[in-house]
């Protein structure tokens, strides 16, 4: 049976190669605001743009990253949650881009409304954010000190440099005149970064709760150590402004509850040593659920759930 880990990379690679071989197909499945809603009503582009790149090299890279990350996330989250996450992150990002370009168009800045916004790089960003949440302290390659939690900020930096050195060149409208379209990829990457984090932080249903409000997944934790204090201060300032207006009350309360919990854990010495402890609990719960199913099917086979929990407790670091 095909899985997300197999299907998404295959679609990305196929559509990216098709867009390179047949450029006339690009407007049909890539996100161009003027075509998506107001022009030709290609509304499906809000979703399909997440699985296509006009540059075949970038497309193959995106397919390879999607294969690796999906293979890690699907066993942990399940197929349904991974599909939901990819659909939400892609569609919400595209819709935010549409609103942004529409307001700029109404303000007299028309160029962005006819530009191509890639694409599969947004999906890559969403998957890297999810990897940071689920397995931040592991190394990308054994024996190489490159942590998975650093990959999102590295990808943002590389995407920005790529846009400067290799600007996207997609003539999408006569008004643009085929001029290189700088910034079309990086805007998609940046919005996908925030939208993906926002969903995982406040809305993903995990372990009976809503969102991951742990300190290790705060927005400033994406940034290098010397800049975390500055980013944290800016984020806190935004939250204070939002709290004054009364907008997003539930989100503010969730952040405040997380902060109080962290203070209590630090006070009583019960804070987990790292995010890997949280991930271990998620994996343990998935293992227990599987064992319960096996126990019902064959009561005399295998270890009991209690035995597995005892083993995990004994093996856990003190």
Coordinates of N, CA and C in Angstrom, one line a residue, residues 171-255:
X171 N 8.2 33.9 -16.9 CA 7.3 34.9 -17.4 C 5.9 34.5 -17.3
X172 N 5.1 35.1 -16.4 CA 3.7 34.7 -16.1 C 2.7 35.6 -16.7
X173 N 3.2 36.8 -17.1 CA 2.2 37.8 -17.6 C 3.0 38.9 -18.4
X174 N 2.3 39.4 -19.4 CA 3.0 40.4 -20.3 C 3.4 41.6 -19.5
X175 N 2.7 41.9 -18.5 CA 3.0 43.1 -17.7 C 4.4 43.0 -17.0
X176 N 4.8 41.8 -16.7 CA 6.0 41.6 -16.0 C 7.2 41.6 -17.0
X177 N 6.9 41.2 -18.3 CA 7.9 41.3 -19.3 C 9.0 40.2 -19.1
X178 N 8.8 39.2 -18.4 CA 9.8 38.1 -18.3 C 10.9 38.5 -17.4
X179 N 10.8 39.5 -16.6 CA 11.9 39.9 -15.7 C 12.1 38.9 -14.6
X180 N 13.4 38.7 -14.2 CA 13.6 37.7 -13.1 C 12.8 38.1 -11.8
X181 N 12.1 37.2 -11.3 CA 11.2 37.4 -10.1 C 11.9 37.1 -8.8
X182 N 12.6 38.0 -8.3 CA 13.3 37.7 -7.0 C 12.3 37.7 -5.8
X183 N 12.6 36.8 -4.9 CA 11.9 36.7 -3.7 C 10.6 35.9 -3.7
X184 N 10.3 35.3 -4.8 CA 9.1 34.5 -4.9 C 9.2 33.2 -4.1
X185 N 10.3 32.6 -4.0 CA 10.5 31.4 -3.2 C 10.7 31.7 -1.7
X186 N 11.4 32.7 -1.4 CA 11.7 33.0 0.0 C 10.5 33.4 0.7
X187 N 9.6 34.1 0.1 CA 8.3 34.5 0.7 C 7.5 33.3 1.1
X188 N 7.5 32.3 0.2 CA 6.7 31.1 0.4 C 7.4 30.3 1.6
X189 N 8.7 30.3 1.6 CA 9.4 29.6 2.7 C 9.1 30.2 4.0
X190 N 9.2 31.5 4.1 CA 9.0 32.2 5.4 C 7.6 32.0 5.9
X191 N 6.6 32.2 5.0 CA 5.2 32.0 5.5 C 4.9 30.6 5.9
X192 N 5.5 29.6 5.1 CA 5.3 28.2 5.5 C 5.9 27.9 6.8
X193 N 7.1 28.5 7.1 CA 7.7 28.4 8.4 C 6.8 28.8 9.5
X194 N 6.2 30.0 9.4 CA 5.4 30.5 10.5 C 4.1 29.7 10.6
X195 N 3.4 29.5 9.5 CA 2.1 28.8 9.5 C 2.3 27.4 10.1
X196 N 3.3 26.7 9.7 CA 3.6 25.3 10.2 C 3.8 25.3 11.7
X197 N 4.7 26.2 12.1 CA 4.9 26.3 13.6 C 3.6 26.7 14.3
X198 N 2.9 27.6 13.8 CA 1.7 28.1 14.4 C 0.7 26.9 14.6
X199 N 0.5 26.1 13.6 CA -0.4 25.0 13.7 C 0.1 24.0 14.8
X200 N 1.4 23.6 14.7 CA 1.9 22.7 15.7 C 1.9 23.2 17.1
X201 N 2.1 24.5 17.2 CA 2.2 25.1 18.5 C 0.9 25.2 19.2
X202 N -0.2 25.5 18.5 CA -1.5 25.8 19.1 C -2.6 24.8 18.7
X203 N -2.5 24.1 17.6 CA -3.7 23.4 17.1 C -3.6 21.9 16.9
X204 N -2.4 21.4 16.8 CA -2.3 20.0 16.5 C -2.7 19.2 17.8
X205 N -3.6 18.2 17.6 CA -4.0 17.4 18.6 C -3.0 16.3 18.9
X206 N -2.4 16.3 20.0 CA -1.3 15.4 20.3 C -1.4 14.9 21.8
X207 N -1.4 13.6 22.1 CA -1.5 13.1 23.4 C -2.6 13.6 24.2
X208 N -3.8 13.8 23.6 CA -4.9 14.3 24.3 C -5.0 15.8 24.5
X209 N -3.9 16.5 24.1 CA -3.8 17.9 24.3 C -3.9 18.6 23.0
X210 N -3.8 19.9 23.1 CA -3.9 20.8 21.9 C -2.6 21.6 21.7
X211 N -1.8 21.2 20.8 CA -0.6 22.0 20.5 C 0.5 21.6 21.4
X212 N 1.7 22.0 21.0 CA 3.0 21.7 21.7 C 3.5 23.1 22.3
X213 N 3.1 23.3 23.5 CA 3.5 24.6 24.2 C 4.8 24.5 25.0
X214 N 5.6 23.4 24.8 CA 6.8 23.3 25.5 C 7.8 24.4 25.2
X215 N 8.7 24.7 26.1 CA 9.7 25.8 25.9 C 10.6 25.5 24.7
X216 N 10.9 24.2 24.5 CA 11.8 23.8 23.4 C 11.2 24.1 22.0
X217 N 9.9 24.3 22.0 CA 9.3 24.6 20.7 C 8.8 26.0 20.5
X218 N 9.2 26.9 21.4 CA 8.9 28.3 21.3 C 9.6 28.9 20.0
X219 N 9.0 29.9 19.5 CA 9.5 30.4 18.2 C 11.0 30.8 18.2
X220 N 11.4 31.4 19.3 CA 12.8 31.8 19.4 C 13.8 30.7 19.4
X221 N 13.3 29.5 19.6 CA 14.2 28.3 19.7 C 14.6 27.9 18.2
X222 N 14.1 28.5 17.2 CA 14.5 28.2 15.9 C 15.8 29.0 15.5
X223 N 16.1 29.9 16.3 CA 17.2 30.9 16.0 C 18.5 30.5 16.7
X224 N 19.7 31.0 16.2 CA 20.9 30.7 16.9 C 20.9 31.3 18.3
X225 N 21.7 30.8 19.2 CA 21.7 31.1 20.6 C 21.9 32.7 20.8
X226 N 22.8 33.3 20.1 CA 23.0 34.8 20.4 C 21.8 35.6 20.1
X227 N 20.9 35.1 19.2 CA 19.8 35.9 18.8 C 18.5 35.5 19.5
X228 N 18.5 34.5 20.3 CA 17.2 34.1 20.9 C 16.6 35.1 21.8
X229 N 17.4 35.8 22.6 CA 16.9 36.8 23.5 C 16.2 37.9 22.7
X230 N 16.8 38.4 21.6 CA 16.2 39.4 20.8 C 14.9 39.0 20.2
X231 N 14.9 37.8 19.6 CA 13.7 37.3 19.0 C 12.6 37.0 20.0
X232 N 13.0 36.5 21.2 CA 12.0 36.3 22.3 C 11.4 37.6 22.8
X233 N 12.2 38.7 22.9 CA 11.7 40.0 23.3 C 10.7 40.5 22.3
X234 N 11.0 40.4 21.0 CA 10.1 40.8 19.9 C 8.8 40.0 20.0
X235 N 8.9 38.7 20.1 CA 7.7 37.9 20.2 C 6.9 38.2 21.4
X236 N 7.5 38.4 22.5 CA 6.8 38.8 23.8 C 6.1 40.1 23.6
X237 N 6.7 41.1 22.9 CA 6.1 42.4 22.7 C 4.9 42.2 21.8
X238 N 5.0 41.4 20.8 CA 3.8 41.2 19.9 C 2.7 40.6 20.7
X239 N 3.0 39.6 21.6 CA 1.9 39.0 22.4 C 1.3 40.0 23.3
X240 N 2.1 40.9 23.9 CA 1.5 41.9 24.8 C 0.5 42.8 24.0
X241 N 0.9 43.2 22.8 CA 0.1 44.0 22.0 C -1.2 43.3 21.7
X242 N -1.1 42.0 21.3 CA -2.3 41.2 21.0 C -3.2 41.1 22.2
X243 N -2.6 40.9 23.4 CA -3.3 40.7 24.6 C -4.1 42.0 24.9
X244 N -3.6 43.1 24.6 CA -4.3 44.4 24.9 C -5.5 44.5 24.1
X245 N -5.4 44.1 22.8 CA -6.5 44.2 21.9 C -7.6 43.1 22.2
X246 N -7.2 42.1 22.9 CA -8.1 41.0 23.2 C -8.2 40.0 22.1
X247 N -7.5 40.1 21.0 CA -7.5 39.2 19.9 C -6.6 38.0 20.2
X248 N -7.1 36.8 19.8 CA -6.4 35.6 20.1 C -6.3 35.2 21.6
X249 N -7.3 35.4 22.3 CA -7.3 35.2 23.8 C -6.9 33.8 24.1
X250 N -7.4 32.8 23.4 CA -7.1 31.4 23.7 C -5.6 31.1 23.5
X251 N -5.0 31.7 22.5 CA -3.6 31.4 22.2 C -2.7 32.0 23.3
X252 N -3.1 33.2 23.7 CA -2.3 33.9 24.8 C -2.4 33.1 26.1
X253 N -3.6 32.6 26.4 CA -3.8 31.8 27.6 C -3.0 30.6 27.5
X254 N -2.9 30.0 26.4 CA -2.1 28.7 26.2 C -0.6 29.0 26.4
X255 N -0.1 30.1 25.9 CA 1.3 30.5 26.1 C 1.6 30.8 27.6

